[in-house]
PDB file of C-alpha atoms in Angstrom:
ATOM      1  CA  MET A   1     -10.575 -16.833 -17.954  1.00 40.00           C
ATOM      2  CA  ALA A   2     -10.515 -12.136 -18.469  1.00 39.00           C
ATOM      3  CA  ALA A   3     -13.871 -10.945 -17.344  1.00 39.00           C
ATOM      4  CA  THR A   4     -15.591  -8.033 -18.826  1.00 37.00           C
ATOM      5  CA  ALA A   5     -18.474  -5.192 -17.797  1.00 37.00           C
ATOM      6  CA  THR A   6     -18.918  -2.541 -19.745  1.00 37.00           C
ATOM      7  CA  ALA A   7     -20.314   1.397 -18.594  1.00 38.00           C
ATOM      8  CA  CYS A   8     -22.933   1.825 -20.446  1.00 39.00           C
ATOM      9  CA  CYS A   9     -24.051   5.416 -19.964  1.00 38.00           C
ATOM     10  CA  GLY A  10     -27.948   5.792 -20.376  1.00 43.00           C
ATOM     11  CA  SER A  11     -27.986  10.106 -20.142  1.00 42.00           C
ATOM     12  CA  SER A  12     -27.145  12.357 -22.515  1.00 44.00           C
ATOM     13  CA  SER A  13     -26.051  15.264 -20.071  1.00 45.00           C
ATOM     14  CA  PHE A  14     -23.399  12.292 -18.509  1.00 39.00           C
ATOM     15  CA  LYS A  15     -22.223  12.062 -22.199  1.00 44.00           C
ATOM     16  CA  ALA A  16     -21.571  16.024 -22.742  1.00 46.00           C
ATOM     17  CA  ASN A  17     -20.150  16.365 -18.968  1.00 47.00           C
ATOM     18  CA  PHE A  18     -17.797  13.795 -19.701  1.00 41.00           C
ATOM     19  CA  ARG A  19     -16.285  15.175 -23.295  1.00 47.00           C
ATOM     20  CA  ALA A  20     -16.085  18.734 -21.835  1.00 47.00           C
ATOM     21  CA  ASN A  21     -13.992  17.478 -18.738  1.00 47.00           C
ATOM     22  CA  ARG A  22     -11.550  15.478 -21.704  1.00 44.00           C
ATOM     23  CA  ARG A  23     -11.407  18.865 -24.239  1.00 46.00           C
ATOM     24  CA  ASN A  24     -10.684  20.602 -20.513  1.00 48.00           C
ATOM     25  CA  GLY A  25      -8.032  18.932 -19.399  1.00 48.00           C
ATOM     26  CA  THR A  26     -10.089  17.379 -16.200  1.00 46.00           C
ATOM     27  CA  ASP A  27     -11.636  13.490 -16.035  1.00 45.00           C
ATOM     28  CA  SER A  28     -14.087  12.625 -14.449  1.00 40.00           C
ATOM     29  CA  SER A  29     -14.568   9.596 -15.934  1.00 40.00           C
ATOM     30  CA  PRO A  30     -15.774   6.239 -14.627  1.00 37.00           C
ATOM     31  CA  SER A  31     -11.501   5.395 -15.063  1.00 38.00           C
ATOM     32  CA  SER A  32     -10.349   7.779 -12.820  1.00 37.00           C
ATOM     33  CA  THR A  33     -12.858   6.851  -9.779  1.00 38.00           C
ATOM     34  CA  LEU A  34     -12.066   2.935 -10.545  1.00 34.00           C
ATOM     35  CA  ALA A  35      -8.123   4.140 -10.422  1.00 36.00           C
ATOM     36  CA  SER A  36      -8.140   5.629  -7.198  1.00 38.00           C
ATOM     37  CA  SER A  37      -9.770   2.163  -5.818  1.00 39.00           C
ATOM     38  CA  PRO A  38      -7.410  -1.024  -3.989  1.00 38.00           C
ATOM     39  CA  SER A  39      -7.287  -3.539  -6.793  1.00 38.00           C
ATOM     40  CA  SER A  40      -8.461  -5.428  -5.242  1.00 36.00           C
ATOM     41  CA  SER A  41     -11.812  -4.091  -4.925  1.00 35.00           C
ATOM     42  CA  ARG A  42     -14.876  -6.291  -6.556  1.00 35.00           C
ATOM     43  CA  LEU A  43     -17.687  -5.121  -8.216  1.00 32.00           C
ATOM     44  CA  SER A  44     -20.832  -6.256  -8.090  1.00 33.00           C
ATOM     45  CA  PHE A  45     -23.521  -7.682 -10.686  1.00 30.00           C
ATOM     46  CA  SER A  46     -25.157  -3.738 -11.057  1.00 33.00           C
ATOM     47  CA  SER A  47     -22.625  -1.373  -9.335  1.00 34.00           C
ATOM     48  CA  ARG A  48     -22.422   2.861  -9.684  1.00 33.00           C
ATOM     49  CA  VAL A  49     -19.697   4.358 -11.098  1.00 34.00           C
ATOM     50  CA  SER A  50     -19.443   7.752 -11.822  1.00 35.00           C
ATOM     51  CA  GLY A  51     -23.481   7.978 -12.542  1.00 35.00           C
ATOM     52  CA  CYS A  52     -23.478   4.668 -14.795  1.00 34.00           C
ATOM     53  CA  SER A  53     -24.192   1.419 -14.456  1.00 34.00           C
ATOM     54  CA  LEU A  54     -21.765  -1.689 -14.896  1.00 32.00           C
ATOM     55  CA  ARG A  55     -22.873  -4.759 -15.509  1.00 33.00           C
ATOM     56  CA  SER A  56     -20.733  -7.983 -15.855  1.00 34.00           C
ATOM     57  CA  GLN A  57     -21.768 -11.503 -15.930  1.00 35.00           C
ATOM     58  CA  ARG A  58     -19.211 -12.132 -12.396  1.00 34.00           C
ATOM     59  CA  SER A  59     -16.911 -10.052  -9.819  1.00 35.00           C
ATOM     60  CA  VAL A  60     -14.268  -9.244 -11.135  1.00 35.00           C
ATOM     61  CA  PRO A  61     -10.799  -9.554  -8.560  1.00 37.00           C
ATOM     62  CA  SER A  62      -8.258  -7.309 -10.435  1.00 36.00           C
ATOM     63  CA  LEU A  63      -9.070  -4.692 -13.142  1.00 33.00           C
ATOM     64  CA  ARG A  64      -7.658  -2.831 -15.663  1.00 36.00           C
ATOM     65  CA  MET A  65      -8.749  -0.525 -17.930  1.00 34.00           C
ATOM     66  CA  ALA A  66      -8.565  -1.086 -21.531  1.00 38.00           C
ATOM     67  CA  ASN A  67      -8.754   1.707 -24.036  1.00 41.00           C
ATOM     68  CA  SER A  68     -11.673   1.243 -27.184  1.00 40.00           C
ATOM     69  CA  GLY A  69     -11.174   4.242 -29.094  1.00 45.00           C
ATOM     70  CA  ASN A  70     -14.844   5.427 -27.833  1.00 45.00           C
ATOM     71  CA  PRO A  71     -15.079   7.301 -25.054  1.00 41.00           C
ATOM     72  CA  ASP A  72     -18.526   6.626 -24.180  1.00 44.00           C
ATOM     73  CA  GLN A  73     -17.394   3.041 -23.075  1.00 41.00           C
ATOM     74  CA  VAL A  74     -15.076   2.252 -20.625  1.00 39.00           C
ATOM     75  CA  VAL A  75     -13.967  -1.963 -20.476  1.00 35.00           C
ATOM     76  CA  LEU A  76     -12.865  -3.661 -17.571  1.00 36.00           C
ATOM     77  CA  ALA A  77     -10.728  -6.856 -18.361  1.00 33.00           C
ATOM     78  CA  SER A  78      -9.715  -8.907 -15.418  1.00 36.00           C
ATOM     79  CA  ALA A  79      -5.586  -9.768 -14.400  1.00 39.00           C
ATOM     80  CA  LYS A  80      -4.221 -13.231 -14.516  1.00 47.00           C
ATOM     81  CA  ALA A  81      -5.462 -14.328 -11.332  1.00 55.00           C
ATOM     82  CA  GLU A  82      -4.740 -18.205 -11.094  1.00 77.00           C
ATOM     83  CA  PRO A  83      -1.372 -18.302  -9.551  1.00 88.00           C
ATOM     84  CA  PRO A  84       1.461 -21.247 -11.183  1.00 94.00           C
ATOM     85  CA  LEU A  85       2.368 -24.790 -10.329  1.00 96.00           C
ATOM     86  CA  ARG A  86       4.492 -25.599  -7.794  1.00 97.00           C
ATOM     87  CA  ILE A  87       6.011 -28.885  -7.701  1.00 98.00           C
ATOM     88  CA  MET A  88       8.633 -30.881  -6.234  1.00 98.00           C
ATOM     89  CA  ILE A  89       9.761 -34.049  -7.065  1.00 97.00           C
ATOM     90  CA  SER A  90      11.402 -37.109  -5.229  1.00 96.00           C
ATOM     91  CA  GLY A  91      13.162 -40.431  -6.612  1.00 94.00           C
ATOM     92  CA  ALA A  92      15.716 -42.422  -6.097  1.00 93.00           C
ATOM     93  CA  PRO A  93      18.988 -42.994  -7.939  1.00 88.00           C
ATOM     94  CA  ALA A  94      17.873 -44.727 -11.329  1.00 90.00           C
ATOM     95  CA  SER A  95      13.980 -44.068 -10.451  1.00 94.00           C
ATOM     96  CA  GLY A  96      12.853 -42.188 -14.054  1.00 92.00           C
ATOM     97  CA  LYS A  97      13.119 -38.810 -12.062  1.00 94.00           C
ATOM     98  CA  GLY A  98      15.028 -37.153 -15.011  1.00 92.00           C
ATOM     99  CA  THR A  99      12.273 -38.181 -17.702  1.00 93.00           C
ATOM    100  CA  GLN A 100       9.475 -37.468 -15.715  1.00 96.00           C
ATOM    101  CA  CYS A 101      10.696 -33.977 -15.281  1.00 96.00           C
ATOM    102  CA  GLU A 102      11.089 -33.838 -18.897  1.00 96.00           C
ATOM    103  CA  LEU A 103       7.417 -34.163 -19.813  1.00 97.00           C
ATOM    104  CA  ILE A 104       5.896 -32.507 -16.735  1.00 98.00           C
ATOM    105  CA  THR A 105       8.306 -29.137 -17.586  1.00 97.00           C
ATOM    106  CA  LYS A 106       7.053 -29.593 -21.156  1.00 96.00           C
ATOM    107  CA  LYS A 107       3.343 -30.640 -20.881  1.00 96.00           C
ATOM    108  CA  TYR A 108       3.358 -27.305 -18.237  1.00 97.00           C
ATOM    109  CA  ASP A 109       5.781 -25.050 -19.349  1.00 96.00           C
ATOM    110  CA  LEU A 110       7.274 -24.779 -16.098  1.00 97.00           C
ATOM    111  CA  VAL A 111      10.464 -23.717 -14.682  1.00 97.00           C
ATOM    112  CA  HIS A 112      12.790 -26.891 -14.419  1.00 97.00           C
ATOM    113  CA  ILE A 113      15.699 -26.285 -11.120  1.00 97.00           C
ATOM    114  CA  ALA A 114      17.910 -29.524  -9.748  1.00 94.00           C
ATOM    115  CA  ALA A 115      20.175 -28.388  -7.188  1.00 90.00           C
ATOM    116  CA  GLY A 116      23.288 -30.155  -9.060  1.00 86.00           C
ATOM    117  CA  ASP A 117      22.948 -27.759 -12.202  1.00 89.00           C
ATOM    118  CA  LEU A 118      22.089 -25.009 -10.209  1.00 90.00           C
ATOM    119  CA  LEU A 119      25.251 -25.488  -7.858  1.00 88.00           C
ATOM    120  CA  ARG A 120      27.506 -26.007 -10.850  1.00 88.00           C
ATOM    121  CA  ALA A 121      25.985 -22.113 -12.996  1.00 90.00           C
ATOM    122  CA  GLU A 122      26.564 -20.892  -9.629  1.00 89.00           C
ATOM    123  CA  ILE A 123      29.710 -21.698  -9.522  1.00 90.00           C
ATOM    124  CA  ALA A 124      30.468 -21.554 -13.197  1.00 91.00           C
ATOM    125  CA  SER A 125      29.279 -17.611 -12.989  1.00 91.00           C
ATOM    126  CA  GLY A 126      31.533 -17.041 -10.278  1.00 91.00           C
ATOM    127  CA  SER A 127      28.570 -16.104  -8.291  1.00 88.00           C
ATOM    128  CA  GLU A 128      29.177 -15.135  -4.084  1.00 88.00           C
ATOM    129  CA  ASN A 129      27.420 -18.681  -3.780  1.00 86.00           C
ATOM    130  CA  GLY A 130      29.138 -19.708  -6.248  1.00 88.00           C
ATOM    131  CA  LYS A 131      32.302 -18.854  -4.740  1.00 91.00           C
ATOM    132  CA  ARG A 132      32.277 -19.447  -1.198  1.00 90.00           C
ATOM    133  CA  ALA A 133      30.387 -24.012  -3.040  1.00 89.00           C
ATOM    134  CA  LYS A 134      33.823 -24.239  -4.665  1.00 90.00           C
ATOM    135  CA  GLU A 135      35.506 -23.333  -1.869  1.00 90.00           C
ATOM    136  CA  TYR A 136      34.245 -26.653   0.296  1.00 88.00           C
ATOM    137  CA  MET A 137      33.933 -28.453  -3.436  1.00 84.00           C
ATOM    138  CA  GLU A 138      37.654 -27.666  -3.864  1.00 84.00           C
ATOM    139  CA  LYS A 139      38.368 -29.223  -0.320  1.00 81.00           C
ATOM    140  CA  GLY A 140      36.736 -32.032  -0.537  1.00 72.00           C
ATOM    141  CA  GLN A 141      33.830 -31.488   1.582  1.00 79.00           C
ATOM    142  CA  LEU A 142      30.046 -31.219   0.888  1.00 75.00           C
ATOM    143  CA  VAL A 143      28.052 -27.881   0.556  1.00 86.00           C
ATOM    144  CA  PRO A 144      27.003 -26.499   3.070  1.00 88.00           C
ATOM    145  CA  ASP A 145      22.571 -26.704   3.693  1.00 88.00           C
ATOM    146  CA  GLU A 146      22.636 -22.789   4.188  1.00 89.00           C
ATOM    147  CA  ILE A 147      24.671 -22.103   0.426  1.00 91.00           C
ATOM    148  CA  VAL A 148      22.921 -24.770  -1.631  1.00 91.00           C
ATOM    149  CA  VAL A 149      19.238 -23.749   0.040  1.00 93.00           C
ATOM    150  CA  MET A 150      19.978 -19.655  -0.691  1.00 92.00           C
ATOM    151  CA  MET A 151      21.099 -20.860  -4.232  1.00 92.00           C
ATOM    152  CA  VAL A 152      17.487 -22.356  -4.651  1.00 95.00           C
ATOM    153  CA  LYS A 153      15.467 -19.283  -2.887  1.00 95.00           C
ATOM    154  CA  ASP A 154      17.270 -17.198  -5.229  1.00 93.00           C
ATOM    155  CA  ARG A 155      16.429 -19.036  -8.010  1.00 94.00           C
ATOM    156  CA  LEU A 156      13.074 -19.481  -7.376  1.00 96.00           C
ATOM    157  CA  LEU A 157      12.644 -15.674  -6.452  1.00 96.00           C
ATOM    158  CA  GLN A 158      13.941 -14.790 -10.283  1.00 96.00           C
ATOM    159  CA  SER A 159      11.043 -13.921 -12.053  1.00 96.00           C
ATOM    160  CA  ASP A 160      10.321 -16.538 -14.382  1.00 97.00           C
ATOM    161  CA  SER A 161       9.877 -19.086 -11.542  1.00 97.00           C
ATOM    162  CA  GLN A 162       7.542 -16.701 -10.111  1.00 96.00           C
ATOM    163  CA  GLU A 163       5.503 -16.510 -13.592  1.00 96.00           C
ATOM    164  CA  LYS A 164       5.702 -19.752 -14.499  1.00 96.00           C
ATOM    165  CA  GLY A 165       5.673 -21.294 -11.906  1.00 97.00           C
ATOM    166  CA  TRP A 166       8.279 -24.115 -10.553  1.00 98.00           C
ATOM    167  CA  LEU A 167       9.478 -27.946 -10.506  1.00 98.00           C
ATOM    168  CA  LEU A 168      11.977 -28.662  -7.691  1.00 97.00           C
ATOM    169  CA  ASP A 169      14.015 -31.535  -9.056  1.00 96.00           C
ATOM    170  CA  GLY A 170      15.149 -33.541  -6.471  1.00 92.00           C
ATOM    171  CA  TYR A 171      14.924 -31.350  -3.683  1.00 94.00           C
ATOM    172  CA  PRO A 172      14.690 -30.595  -0.435  1.00 94.00           C
ATOM    173  CA  ARG A 173      16.529 -33.968   0.253  1.00 89.00           C
ATOM    174  CA  SER A 174      15.768 -33.359   4.475  1.00 89.00           C
ATOM    175  CA  MET A 175      14.374 -31.926   7.476  1.00 91.00           C
ATOM    176  CA  SER A 176      16.479 -29.187   7.574  1.00 92.00           C
ATOM    177  CA  GLN A 177      16.341 -28.083   3.446  1.00 93.00           C
ATOM    178  CA  ALA A 178      12.789 -28.079   3.963  1.00 94.00           C
ATOM    179  CA  THR A 179      12.364 -26.123   6.749  1.00 94.00           C
ATOM    180  CA  ALA A 180      14.693 -23.365   5.757  1.00 95.00           C
ATOM    181  CA  LEU A 181      12.817 -23.455   2.312  1.00 95.00           C
ATOM    182  CA  LYS A 182       9.150 -23.048   4.347  1.00 94.00           C
ATOM    183  CA  GLY A 183      10.817 -20.560   6.674  1.00 95.00           C
ATOM    184  CA  TYR A 184      11.266 -18.408   3.052  1.00 95.00           C
ATOM    185  CA  GLY A 185       7.602 -18.769   1.667  1.00 95.00           C
ATOM    186  CA  PHE A 186       7.894 -21.863  -0.526  1.00 96.00           C
ATOM    187  CA  GLN A 187       5.293 -24.061  -0.308  1.00 95.00           C
ATOM    188  CA  PRO A 188       5.043 -26.744  -3.122  1.00 97.00           C
ATOM    189  CA  ASP A 189       0.877 -27.712  -4.264  1.00 97.00           C
ATOM    190  CA  ILE A 190       2.268 -30.806  -4.943  1.00 97.00           C
ATOM    191  CA  PHE A 191       5.213 -33.212  -3.442  1.00 97.00           C
ATOM    192  CA  ILE A 192       5.372 -36.231  -5.936  1.00 98.00           C
ATOM    193  CA  VAL A 193       7.367 -39.028  -4.686  1.00 96.00           C
ATOM    194  CA  LEU A 194       8.427 -41.600  -7.623  1.00 97.00           C
ATOM    195  CA  GLU A 195       8.793 -45.373  -5.891  1.00 96.00           C
ATOM    196  CA  VAL A 196      10.546 -48.104  -7.163  1.00 96.00           C
ATOM    197  CA  PRO A 197      10.973 -51.432  -5.561  1.00 95.00           C
ATOM    198  CA  GLU A 198      15.498 -51.973  -4.552  1.00 94.00           C
ATOM    199  CA  ASP A 199      16.286 -54.529  -6.652  1.00 94.00           C
ATOM    200  CA  ILE A 200      14.734 -52.991 -10.113  1.00 94.00           C
ATOM    201  CA  LEU A 201      16.817 -49.503  -8.940  1.00 95.00           C
ATOM    202  CA  VAL A 202      19.956 -51.879  -7.939  1.00 95.00           C
ATOM    203  CA  GLU A 203      19.965 -53.355 -11.991  1.00 94.00           C
ATOM    204  CA  ARG A 204      18.951 -50.230 -13.070  1.00 93.00           C
ATOM    205  CA  VAL A 205      22.151 -48.464 -11.891  1.00 93.00           C
ATOM    206  CA  VAL A 206      24.575 -51.604 -12.019  1.00 94.00           C
ATOM    207  CA  GLY A 207      24.057 -52.011 -15.560  1.00 94.00           C
ATOM    208  CA  ARG A 208      23.858 -47.857 -16.440  1.00 93.00           C
ATOM    209  CA  ARG A 209      26.994 -46.782 -18.950  1.00 94.00           C
ATOM    210  CA  LEU A 210      28.193 -43.601 -19.979  1.00 94.00           C
ATOM    211  CA  ASP A 211      29.719 -42.727 -23.785  1.00 95.00           C
ATOM    212  CA  PRO A 212      32.721 -40.251 -22.720  1.00 94.00           C
ATOM    213  CA  VAL A 213      32.425 -39.148 -26.347  1.00 94.00           C
ATOM    214  CA  THR A 214      29.030 -38.201 -26.669  1.00 93.00           C
ATOM    215  CA  GLY A 215      27.336 -37.983 -22.973  1.00 91.00           C
ATOM    216  CA  LYS A 216      24.543 -40.567 -23.519  1.00 92.00           C
ATOM    217  CA  ILE A 217      23.526 -42.837 -21.046  1.00 90.00           C
ATOM    218  CA  TYR A 218      23.024 -46.234 -21.827  1.00 93.00           C
ATOM    219  CA  HIS A 219      22.215 -49.744 -19.800  1.00 93.00           C
ATOM    220  CA  LEU A 220      23.133 -52.828 -20.644  1.00 93.00           C
ATOM    221  CA  THR A 221      19.943 -54.544 -20.724  1.00 92.00           C
ATOM    222  CA  TYR A 222      17.529 -51.451 -21.731  1.00 88.00           C
ATOM    223  CA  SER A 223      19.154 -48.801 -23.810  1.00 90.00           C
ATOM    224  CA  PRO A 224      21.840 -51.177 -25.486  1.00 94.00           C
ATOM    225  CA  PRO A 225      24.453 -49.098 -27.219  1.00 95.00           C
ATOM    226  CA  GLU A 226      23.806 -48.793 -31.265  1.00 94.00           C
ATOM    227  CA  THR A 227      27.082 -50.619 -32.428  1.00 95.00           C
ATOM    228  CA  GLU A 228      30.410 -52.338 -30.947  1.00 95.00           C
ATOM    229  CA  GLU A 229      32.526 -48.782 -32.102  1.00 96.00           C
ATOM    230  CA  ILE A 230      30.301 -47.034 -29.079  1.00 96.00           C
ATOM    231  CA  ALA A 231      29.957 -50.745 -26.432  1.00 95.00           C
ATOM    232  CA  ALA A 232      33.914 -50.212 -26.673  1.00 96.00           C
ATOM    233  CA  ARG A 233      34.287 -46.434 -25.197  1.00 96.00           C
ATOM    234  CA  LEU A 234      31.401 -47.104 -22.551  1.00 96.00           C
ATOM    235  CA  THR A 235      32.045 -46.071 -19.384  1.00 96.00           C
ATOM    236  CA  GLN A 236      30.901 -47.508 -15.572  1.00 93.00           C
ATOM    237  CA  ARG A 237      30.804 -44.631 -13.053  1.00 88.00           C
ATOM    238  CA  PHE A 238      32.482 -45.231  -9.648  1.00 87.00           C
ATOM    239  CA  ASP A 239      29.915 -45.260  -7.167  1.00 84.00           C
ATOM    240  CA  ASP A 240      27.721 -47.503  -9.800  1.00 90.00           C
ATOM    241  CA  THR A 241      28.125 -51.035  -7.890  1.00 91.00           C
ATOM    242  CA  GLU A 242      25.384 -52.334  -5.775  1.00 92.00           C
ATOM    243  CA  GLU A 243      27.051 -52.015  -2.756  1.00 92.00           C
ATOM    244  CA  LYS A 244      27.411 -48.207  -3.336  1.00 90.00           C
ATOM    245  CA  VAL A 245      24.102 -47.638  -4.229  1.00 91.00           C
ATOM    246  CA  LYS A 246      22.348 -50.109  -1.917  1.00 92.00           C
ATOM    247  CA  LEU A 247      24.461 -47.281   0.998  1.00 91.00           C
ATOM    248  CA  ARG A 248      23.073 -44.410  -1.667  1.00 89.00           C
ATOM    249  CA  LEU A 249      19.008 -45.769  -1.127  1.00 92.00           C
ATOM    250  CA  GLN A 250      19.657 -46.282   2.125  1.00 90.00           C
ATOM    251  CA  THR A 251      20.351 -42.302   2.211  1.00 87.00           C
ATOM    252  CA  HIS A 252      18.157 -41.514   0.212  1.00 89.00           C
ATOM    253  CA  ASN A 253      14.858 -43.173   1.659  1.00 89.00           C
ATOM    254  CA  GLN A 254      15.496 -41.965   5.133  1.00 87.00           C
ATOM    255  CA  ASN A 255      16.356 -38.569   4.183  1.00 87.00           C
ATOM    256  CA  VAL A 256      12.720 -38.602   1.501  1.00 89.00           C
ATOM    257  CA  GLU A 257      10.584 -40.157   4.867  1.00 88.00           C
ATOM    258  CA  ASP A 258      12.163 -37.448   6.771  1.00 88.00           C
ATOM    259  CA  VAL A 259      11.043 -34.226   4.196  1.00 93.00           C
ATOM    260  CA  LEU A 260       7.418 -36.198   3.652  1.00 91.00           C
ATOM    261  CA  SER A 261       6.396 -35.212   7.224  1.00 90.00           C
ATOM    262  CA  MET A 262       6.919 -32.145   5.942  1.00 92.00           C
ATOM    263  CA  TYR A 263       4.777 -32.499   2.612  1.00 95.00           C
ATOM    264  CA  GLU A 264       2.233 -35.801   3.645  1.00 91.00           C
ATOM    265  CA  ASP A 265      -1.040 -33.361   3.174  1.00 94.00           C
ATOM    266  CA  ILE A 266      -0.162 -32.706  -0.748  1.00 96.00           C
ATOM    267  CA  THR A 267       1.512 -35.919  -1.501  1.00 96.00           C
ATOM    268  CA  LEU A 268       1.687 -38.248  -4.781  1.00 97.00           C
ATOM    269  CA  LYS A 269       3.146 -40.883  -4.237  1.00 96.00           C
ATOM    270  CA  VAL A 270       3.692 -43.458  -8.097  1.00 97.00           C
ATOM    271  CA  LYS A 271       4.784 -46.129  -8.795  1.00 95.00           C
ATOM    272  CA  GLY A 272       7.442 -45.215 -11.370  1.00 94.00           C
ATOM    273  CA  ASN A 273       8.507 -49.328 -12.437  1.00 93.00           C
ATOM    274  CA  ALA A 274       5.730 -48.800 -14.820  1.00 94.00           C
ATOM    275  CA  PRO A 275       6.212 -47.680 -18.919  1.00 93.00           C
ATOM    276  CA  LYS A 276       7.167 -44.055 -18.575  1.00 94.00           C
ATOM    277  CA  GLU A 277       4.125 -43.110 -20.025  1.00 96.00           C
ATOM    278  CA  GLU A 278       2.378 -44.710 -17.964  1.00 97.00           C
ATOM    279  CA  VAL A 279       3.920 -43.183 -15.248  1.00 97.00           C
ATOM    280  CA  PHE A 280       3.642 -39.409 -16.630  1.00 98.00           C
ATOM    281  CA  ALA A 281      -0.361 -40.036 -17.165  1.00 98.00           C
ATOM    282  CA  GLU A 282      -0.439 -40.662 -13.516  1.00 98.00           C
ATOM    283  CA  ILE A 283       1.291 -37.707 -12.905  1.00 98.00           C
ATOM    284  CA  ASP A 284      -0.293 -35.605 -15.175  1.00 97.00           C
ATOM    285  CA  ASN A 285      -3.543 -37.084 -14.207  1.00 97.00           C
ATOM    286  CA  ALA A 286      -3.095 -35.426 -10.267  1.00 97.00           C
ATOM    287  CA  LEU A 287      -1.733 -32.491 -11.960  1.00 97.00           C
ATOM    288  CA  SER A 288      -5.284 -31.618 -14.662  1.00 96.00           C
ATOM    289  CA  LYS A 289      -7.237 -32.483 -11.126  1.00 95.00           C
ATOM    290  CA  LEU A 290      -5.557 -30.078  -8.786  1.00 95.00           C
ATOM    291  CA  LEU A 291      -5.847 -27.454 -12.060  1.00 94.00           C
ATOM    292  CA  GLU A 292      -9.178 -28.149 -12.000  1.00 93.00           C
ATOM    293  CA  SER A 293      -9.585 -27.457  -8.209  1.00 91.00           C
ATOM    294  CA  ARG A 294      -8.002 -23.971  -8.160  1.00 87.00           C
ATOM    295  CA  LYS A 295     -10.431 -23.468 -11.081  1.00 87.00           C
ATOM    296  CA  ALA A 296     -14.075 -24.188  -9.862  1.00 86.00           C
ATOM    297  CA  THR A 297     -12.504 -22.481  -6.402  1.00 82.00           C
ATOM    298  CA  SER A 298     -12.104 -19.229  -7.937  1.00 78.00           C
ATOM    299  CA  GLU A 299     -15.142 -19.358  -9.900  1.00 78.00           C
ATOM    300  CA  SER A 300     -16.967 -19.836  -6.854  1.00 80.00           C
ATOM    301  CA  LEU A 301     -15.205 -17.224  -4.983  1.00 79.00           C
ATOM    302  CA  ALA A 302     -16.504 -15.240  -7.711  1.00 75.00           C
ATOM    303  CA  ALA A 303     -19.669 -15.937  -8.383  1.00 71.00           C
TER     304      ALA A 303
END
């Protein structure tokens, strides 16, 4: 919340000098004194600036001048002090991570960043990183961590991510990726892990089907197709078999354990086999408490 302080000048001679200086092209107003001070300077409950008493409700961490149209009055307002949310979320295939990302992004207006989507977008745009990644993919090779990390780093540095905050989806996936991001200065406020029993994950994955016409994902048990026509054209991913999904889960679990060691102090583990509304309620509650804690700390420091 922006704090304000009003310069109250009780001396008539000050007012006369103030107006004379404005006419002569000079300025000995309070604003000129403030402009020469660092933006991080603080105003105490009663400060003196060019002979004026500045009275405020609390100290102001960052100030800007607002022209009220009255030369006898200067209004100071604080810039936004609270940093945006920075979230990482991890979940096994079919854990419901995509659904929770949508809900989190919508509620908190964050920039959603998924490494896979980012990789495809970089290749489509023909960027330098995209060209390098494409060379490996055309050879049937995995894209090296250093290329993907650079893509993620560049996206996190874009203005919308810096201003609105970000939700990093399914990344980092290994200790080396987490270490690289930390080396670039990217540290999340919270690391969310969706935990779902393996038998439920296998059932979810094996029953998944794709409509090649609309791109919609169905599940034979939980979200069956609306018509027989749609059911007839559904396809299954080649790796959505029980044998292959168990191998993917094994790899995922090992990678998550490695990454968690980097973020164990800020990890939130959520049971992902509950209804999506309940899962989100738990995540939302944790994020709300995080923001409340930040606000309380900020107000305490400013008091």
